[in-house]
Short mmCIF file of C-alpha atoms in Angstrom, two decimals:
data_model
loop_
_atom_site.label_atom_id
_atom_site.label_comp_id
_atom_site.label_asym_id
_atom_site.label_seq_id
_atom_site.Cartn_x
_atom_site.Cartn_y
_atom_site.Cartn_z
CA MET A 10 127.89 -79.29 -16.17
CA SER A 11 129.74 -79.05 -19.41
CA ILE A 12 132.47 -81.74 -20.17
CA GLU A 13 135.15 -79.68 -20.12
CA ARG A 14 134.04 -77.91 -16.89
CA GLU A 15 133.85 -81.70 -15.16
CA LEU A 16 137.20 -82.84 -16.56
CA ASN A 17 138.96 -79.18 -15.50
CA LYS A 18 137.35 -80.15 -11.87
CA ARG A 19 138.36 -83.98 -12.45
CA SER A 20 142.32 -82.92 -13.38
CA GLY A 21 142.65 -79.96 -11.47
CA SER A 22 142.64 -78.01 -14.79
CA LYS A 23 145.85 -79.87 -15.39
CA CYS A 24 146.56 -82.29 -18.52
CA GLU A 25 145.85 -85.77 -17.31
CA LEU A 26 148.69 -86.48 -19.23
CA CYS A 27 151.66 -84.51 -18.29
CA ALA A 28 150.49 -82.26 -15.87
CA ALA A 29 150.56 -79.00 -18.09
CA THR A 30 148.73 -76.03 -17.66
CA GLU A 31 148.45 -74.11 -20.70
CA ASN A 32 146.58 -75.06 -23.80
CA LEU A 33 144.24 -77.38 -22.09
CA LYS A 34 141.33 -79.32 -24.16
CA VAL A 35 138.81 -82.13 -24.19
CA TYR A 36 140.17 -84.76 -26.42
CA GLU A 37 137.76 -87.55 -26.76
CA VAL A 38 139.15 -90.94 -26.64
CA LEU A 39 137.99 -93.07 -29.95
CA PRO A 40 136.19 -95.20 -30.47
CA THR A 41 133.75 -93.89 -27.94
CA LYS A 42 130.44 -95.78 -27.31
CA LYS A 43 128.36 -93.00 -25.44
CA GLY A 44 130.82 -90.10 -25.29
CA GLY A 45 130.75 -88.00 -22.24
CA ILE A 46 133.06 -87.33 -19.19
CA ASP A 47 134.28 -91.62 -18.76
CA GLU A 48 135.60 -91.37 -22.72
CA SER A 49 137.68 -88.55 -22.60
CA ILE A 50 140.36 -86.68 -21.29
CA MET A 51 141.95 -83.09 -20.94
CA ALA A 52 144.77 -82.76 -22.55
CA CYS A 53 147.44 -80.12 -23.18
CA SER A 54 148.10 -79.10 -27.09
CA THR A 55 151.63 -80.70 -27.05
CA CYS A 56 150.17 -84.15 -25.87
CA ILE A 57 147.12 -83.93 -28.37
CA ASP A 58 149.36 -83.37 -31.48
CA GLN A 59 151.77 -86.22 -30.58
CA ILE A 60 149.13 -88.58 -30.30
CA GLU A 61 146.95 -87.28 -33.83
CA THR A 62 150.77 -87.35 -35.38
CA PRO A 63 152.26 -90.73 -35.23
CA GLY A 64 155.87 -90.26 -35.87
CA ASN A 65 156.12 -87.15 -34.21
CA GLU A 66 156.81 -88.19 -30.49
CA ASP A 67 159.00 -86.51 -28.43
CA LEU A 68 160.15 -89.70 -26.31
CA ASN A 69 161.27 -87.74 -23.08
CA HIS A 70 158.28 -85.86 -23.41
CA TRP A 71 156.30 -89.21 -22.82
CA ARG A 72 158.45 -89.72 -19.54
CA CYS A 73 155.26 -88.48 -17.89
CA LEU A 74 153.27 -91.91 -18.64
CA ASN A 75 155.10 -93.26 -15.60
CA ASP A 76 152.64 -91.42 -13.43
CA SER A 77 149.92 -91.01 -15.61
CA MET A 78 149.13 -94.75 -16.52
CA TRP A 79 148.10 -95.43 -12.78
CA SER A 80 145.51 -92.90 -13.27
CA GLU A 81 141.77 -94.21 -11.80
CA HIS A 82 140.34 -92.94 -14.95
CA THR A 83 140.05 -95.73 -17.63
CA ALA A 84 140.81 -93.00 -20.46
CA VAL A 85 144.07 -91.61 -19.31
CA GLN A 86 144.91 -95.49 -19.04
CA VAL A 87 143.68 -96.49 -22.75
CA VAL A 88 145.83 -93.12 -23.91
CA SER A 89 148.68 -93.68 -22.11
CA TRP A 90 149.08 -97.59 -23.28
CA ARG A 91 148.29 -96.38 -26.60
CA ILE A 92 151.61 -94.03 -26.88
CA LEU A 93 153.40 -96.27 -24.56
CA SER A 94 152.91 -98.98 -27.28
CA ARG A 95 153.93 -96.83 -30.25
CA LEU A 96 157.02 -96.13 -28.56
CA ARG A 97 158.09 -99.31 -27.42
CA SER A 98 160.78 -99.95 -29.36
CA ALA A 99 162.80 -97.36 -27.28
CA GLY A 100 162.52 -100.15 -24.53
CA TRP A 101 161.60 -98.16 -21.26
CA PRO A 102 158.15 -98.12 -22.63
CA GLN A 103 157.60 -101.30 -22.93
CA GLU A 104 158.76 -102.17 -19.30
CA LEU A 105 155.65 -99.88 -18.32
CA ILE A 106 153.43 -101.65 -20.06
CA ASP A 107 154.41 -104.69 -19.03
CA GLN A 108 153.26 -103.03 -15.46
CA MET A 109 149.44 -102.36 -16.96
CA TYR A 110 146.97 -104.57 -16.04
CA PHE A 111 143.28 -104.02 -18.39
CA ASP A 112 140.43 -106.22 -18.50
CA GLU A 113 139.33 -107.61 -21.71
CA ASP A 114 136.79 -104.38 -22.05
CA THR A 115 139.59 -102.01 -21.61
CA LEU A 116 142.35 -103.93 -23.60
CA ALA A 117 139.68 -103.94 -26.46
CA TRP A 118 139.09 -100.08 -26.14
CA ALA A 119 142.82 -99.37 -26.33
CA GLN A 120 143.80 -101.92 -28.97
CA ALA A 121 141.14 -100.42 -31.52
CA THR A 122 143.16 -98.15 -33.30
CA GLY A 123 145.55 -100.56 -33.55
CA GLU A 124 148.09 -99.51 -31.36
CA GLY A 125 150.52 -102.26 -30.19
CA GLU A 126 150.28 -104.38 -33.30
CA ASP A 127 153.68 -104.80 -35.21
CA ASP A 128 153.44 -103.27 -38.71
CA GLU A 129 154.16 -106.37 -40.57
CA ASN A 130 150.78 -107.84 -38.48
CA LYS A 131 148.39 -104.79 -38.62
CA VAL A 132 145.60 -104.54 -40.96
CA VAL A 133 145.89 -100.90 -42.65
CA HIS A 134 142.42 -99.77 -44.37
CA ARG A 135 142.67 -97.80 -47.34
CA ASP A 136 140.23 -96.16 -49.04
CA SER A 137 139.43 -96.03 -52.86
CA ASN A 138 142.06 -93.63 -53.35
CA GLY A 139 144.65 -95.81 -50.99
CA VAL A 140 144.38 -93.37 -48.35
CA ILE A 141 144.71 -94.87 -45.18
CA LEU A 142 141.88 -94.49 -42.73
CA GLU A 143 142.32 -94.15 -39.08
CA VAL A 144 139.43 -94.93 -35.95
CA GLY A 145 137.68 -91.86 -35.55
CA ASP A 146 138.05 -90.37 -40.14
CA SER A 147 135.17 -89.06 -41.57
CA VAL A 148 134.44 -90.72 -45.14
CA VAL A 149 132.05 -89.93 -48.50
CA LEU A 150 130.52 -92.68 -50.35
CA ILE A 151 131.42 -92.99 -54.18
CA LYS A 152 128.57 -94.59 -54.65
CA ASP A 153 125.26 -95.74 -54.00
CA LEU A 154 124.81 -98.99 -51.31
CA LYS A 155 122.47 -100.98 -50.87
CA VAL A 156 122.53 -102.38 -47.34
CA LYS A 157 122.23 -106.28 -47.02
CA GLY A 158 119.33 -107.04 -44.84
CA SER A 159 117.16 -104.09 -45.10
CA SER A 160 115.63 -101.59 -47.96
CA MET A 161 118.16 -99.00 -47.40
CA VAL A 162 120.17 -97.39 -49.88
CA ALA A 163 123.01 -95.63 -48.91
CA LYS A 164 123.40 -92.56 -51.14
CA GLN A 165 126.35 -91.49 -53.04
CA GLY A 166 127.57 -88.38 -51.11
CA THR A 167 126.52 -89.49 -48.10
CA ALA A 168 129.02 -88.64 -45.25
CA VAL A 169 129.83 -91.28 -42.48
CA ARG A 170 131.72 -89.64 -39.68
CA ASN A 171 133.32 -91.29 -36.75
CA ILE A 172 134.19 -94.80 -38.83
CA ARG A 173 135.33 -97.59 -36.74
CA LEU A 174 138.17 -100.06 -38.66
CA ASP A 175 137.39 -104.14 -38.52
CA HIS A 176 140.96 -105.34 -37.10
CA GLU A 177 140.37 -108.53 -38.92
CA ASN A 178 139.60 -107.33 -42.49
CA ALA A 179 141.36 -104.10 -44.23
CA GLU A 180 138.35 -104.50 -46.74
CA PHE A 181 135.29 -103.48 -43.86
CA ILE A 182 135.19 -100.41 -41.93
CA GLU A 183 131.69 -99.44 -39.48
CA GLY A 184 129.85 -96.27 -39.66
CA LYS A 185 126.46 -94.57 -38.96
CA VAL A 186 123.94 -94.15 -41.73
CA ASP A 187 120.60 -92.29 -41.59
CA GLY A 188 121.15 -93.77 -37.59
CA GLN A 189 122.09 -97.18 -38.20
CA THR A 190 125.39 -98.66 -37.96
CA ILE A 191 126.12 -100.86 -41.18
CA VAL A 192 129.59 -102.24 -42.68
CA ILE A 193 130.88 -100.32 -45.34
CA ILE A 194 133.42 -101.88 -48.20
CA THR A 195 136.53 -99.50 -48.06
CA GLN A 196 136.61 -99.76 -51.78
CA TYR A 197 133.48 -97.28 -52.27
CA VAL A 198 134.98 -94.52 -49.87
CA LYS A 199 137.02 -91.52 -49.75
CA LYS A 200 138.46 -89.94 -46.96
CA ILE A 201 136.99 -86.12 -46.40
#
């Protein structure tokens, strides 16, 4: 059974965040480990647009999270936490966050994109041109890189998709090159 069909069945053909029934799509909650239904949600185009465009949120639209944050599905909880964290300065989202409880792994997944961190403490990753990198972005290598601890050389022009960020060091990102996960220094990549 396809992921879309399974999510439609799970959600009752509704957005798992706001319960809209129009323009539904599968939204993969990054970063993923295995992919699949457990790391995806069914969401409407309005929710997806606001998730992917920080600063474009309609505060009243997200009042729906008062219900969806209690979903039995971890991916829905994670997205709810991320949006509430982004909007917490409005007051009521912080009250909802305070009611949520996650085990360590789920909280680490929710925080993986940097949501919930204060802007002055947030580590910002930038490519060689100064463009901000986000979890899940695709980059291209701008020079040949020798991979430490192996004989592999990652060639200039290699595309690295679905990157992960090191939340302690703005200089490092992770991505797969030739099936091997490697750490890449941000000054040697350009966002695609």
